[in-house]
């Protein structure tokens, strides 16, 4: 075997391992017992919701195709040949869950000999799997057949040699007397294309044979952002998607099979299949939503639009006409648009990309602050939900003033901020997690946020627009999702003098939806389109809405515009959108981005809609003219998901946005995009640029509306940990005596800062070395509730998992005696020792060192706790936030007596609303690579990564000469000897009151407690 072949095989095994772990994650959540992936995955890893949903769909459509095959009349024995099967347990699933359909069915697994040998070894060593297949025959020594039973055949064969495979199958499969189905789920795409084509031609030689192919494709070319991430991911794994380069479109795959000799070919994207109720029934979709909170709809659409399922048949004597014909287009086709009618003149609307960077956030909300300045609030950053505001300023306007915000405006996404006249704007709802929507509303006015009446129900993914009612600004809100997952179709109007009022509706019924798009083009009217229903269907209707005053009651009057479009055929491909931005400007509506039931080509990412007018100048015709907006010729292509757009000062600014591209990585829009209302030849009125983000809270409260209930609540003053320079040993020793946290910057901790990427760590530590990690399904690990498990796995697999966003955490243990000795970097990882250097200024740490664990984490928070020993946290890779509280706050932070850990999530708790938390004194540190955080003894702290991957070295050292607990203290957090003895004494004291009446007992125990508190205060003084 050549070196290249070995590398290819290794890469394919890695893709199999990753795929099987993801399918196990799906199996645990979405499938009833019995489970079979568990036997091939040592320890489960819960994937993100979008990966779970994507793999569920992959598994479901393959099962759908197999079920159709098995339900065909049983005239012949049926054989299912799984080409490139990996560890898929197909035979076990079907024999146990559908035994009536599998009476004489033969399942054939084919893959590389080494992989198949390992798979069969697992089967034979597992009593449950063996029993399903028994009796099992022992194949001959020289045969490619590794395992044989009546229902199962395991073959170790290279698929590039179909003749050898044919010869091996001949002993067990009589193709003339069998009805055969070949399946290949993301397997032959890794093969040399000519070899894969030969495999298809080989299968087409037989009669009564079907082929099911599930693979990736490029519906809008290789430069689509999702496609870029997908292709780069597999190139990095050294397993390039070869088929997709030769056959990028679904039509190309259709022709490929026809040329290989297949009679009938049907191909659909996974998104088309998901939208087909005969494939995924509506009640099945509803059951998916009940499994785990899900709000990654755009990312799911992007994934499903880049995978297809192809069904091919070679029949005898006549073709089976039941197979759906292939789809001729995989994206909305260019010629479905009207060409010249209603086109926006190029000299009026021009699309530009700026060299200035955009803020990294998506699903935030945008609002105008004043002329030449807009803000982008909240949303999801590179790791966490944000409570800050990115400020975008035209460069010919002055710098922005500081916005005064209140801590109660917690981090959120999927909310709305609607601009009103006079520089004010109203923030409504949004969510933290998908199962925790928000109802609070805030009015921004003159640089100050002030709490308004809450929305009637917590809601997110609603749509909102401004209207002018009786010469007063108002906000109209429609639809959205609520806390129980219900989808709304209610209309509400907000006015500052009367708060929220629900409106009655007039006209046709409009169903519940979320993620719709709304805009106004007259004081009390506008249009509404798109959105998604509760069952995941993207809506295809367009509505004109007006607000009427009927007998002193406000009513929404609705008129359907579906039959008033210039080109109705364009409706399904251009206006059927979810999560799009609808902007009303001086030259009509602009519909920007979002996702559709077919992947939108770049030329249709943005379309304009113009009103037609009646004979009189002020007469409104409800028709709409539709026209595409030509994209720029060069530059980065934006991914118009989760972005924000705003019409401001004769231009439309488009910032932020991006998406998690399944398991392939995250794509961010990194530049500012604008539409101009001047010809290209004219001089620009200015360039939008990003200013430094402003935090969404302030210590100044004097500008708050004193009559607001929320303004009367105590707010938390969160202070940053001081950043200091330490030039000498004496300087650091003074910091120890001060016993206050500091971030030490400017010291050299060695080449680890540059060297310790995950790839380099895998090379140095060894990808096969086993480590013990915390594996959790919850972003916030809780030591008290034990919402994690300890998993032993190869370091390479752990590194790959966290690079893809898996919630895992490594706190290294002693390599020799993990249950007896503290961790020590130089002994546990000698190959890393030279890369990490403790600065000489911190020499006292080296003299008193207790332990030095290596910490590597994915996107997971470490619980709130305290350490008895002092320690320094040396940040090596990535960024993280650390919240710290002084020891005297312990009674306000949920620490049970004798416990050194708390379940309080300080990163998401509402400090303003919680009386105990309001009494705390938090500090916050933002750590970057090279920073060193000094944490004094007993300081309570919790850590949250700001990026997917974090690496640090934590050194614990003794700050007391004596008094530590006797015996083992592996982690450096065992309470001091006096406290441990004191707790025993407390037990004895309490026991001494046994038999005393409860009231008297409580009285005296409370008195003793007072004495202890008095002693503590005296000692402190």
PDB file of C-alpha atoms in Angstrom, residues 406 408-409 412 426 439-444 448-455 704-705 707-711 713 910 913:
ATOM      1  CA  UNK A 406     -28.514  49.628  32.176  1.00  0.00           C
ATOM      2  CA  UNK A 408     -30.819  44.916  33.248  1.00  0.00           C
ATOM      3  CA  UNK A 409     -30.702  44.858  29.446  1.00  0.00           C
ATOM      4  CA  UNK A 412     -29.878  38.671  23.853  1.00  0.00           C
ATOM      5  CA  UNK A 426     -37.844  50.813  21.014  1.00  0.00           C
ATOM      6  CA  UNK A 439     -40.589  40.191  27.221  1.00  0.00           C
ATOM      7  CA  UNK A 440     -38.811  43.328  28.437  1.00  0.00           C
ATOM      8  CA  UNK A 441     -38.972  46.501  26.338  1.00  0.00           C
ATOM      9  CA  UNK A 442     -36.601  49.472  26.445  1.00  0.00           C
ATOM     10  CA  UNK A 443     -36.870  52.944  24.959  1.00  0.00           C
ATOM     11  CA  UNK A 444     -33.644  54.516  23.716  1.00  0.00           C
ATOM     12  CA  UNK A 448     -30.219  56.755  27.465  1.00  0.00           C
ATOM     13  CA  UNK A 449     -32.128  53.463  27.760  1.00  0.00           C
ATOM     14  CA  UNK A 450     -35.242  53.419  29.910  1.00  0.00           C
ATOM     15  CA  UNK A 451     -37.547  50.517  30.750  1.00  0.00           C
ATOM     16  CA  UNK A 452     -41.030  50.526  29.228  1.00  0.00           C
ATOM     17  CA  UNK A 453     -44.043  48.269  29.702  1.00  0.00           C
ATOM     18  CA  UNK A 454     -43.208  44.631  28.962  1.00  0.00           C
ATOM     19  CA  UNK A 455     -44.554  43.014  25.823  1.00  0.00           C
ATOM     20  CA  UNK A 704     -32.574  57.246  34.407  1.00  0.00           C
ATOM     21  CA  UNK A 705     -36.267  57.998  34.532  1.00  0.00           C
ATOM     22  CA  UNK A 707     -40.497  57.081  37.948  1.00  0.00           C
ATOM     23  CA  UNK A 708     -39.709  53.804  36.217  1.00  0.00           C
ATOM     24  CA  UNK A 709     -39.987  50.713  38.423  1.00  0.00           C
ATOM     25  CA  UNK A 710     -36.955  49.191  36.798  1.00  0.00           C
ATOM     26  CA  UNK A 711     -34.914  52.284  37.470  1.00  0.00           C
ATOM     27  CA  UNK A 713     -33.979  48.391  41.196  1.00  0.00           C
ATOM     28  CA  UNK A 910     -30.079  38.648  36.639  1.00  0.00           C
ATOM     29  CA  UNK A 913     -33.540  41.228  40.152  1.00  0.00           C
TER      30      UNK A 913
END
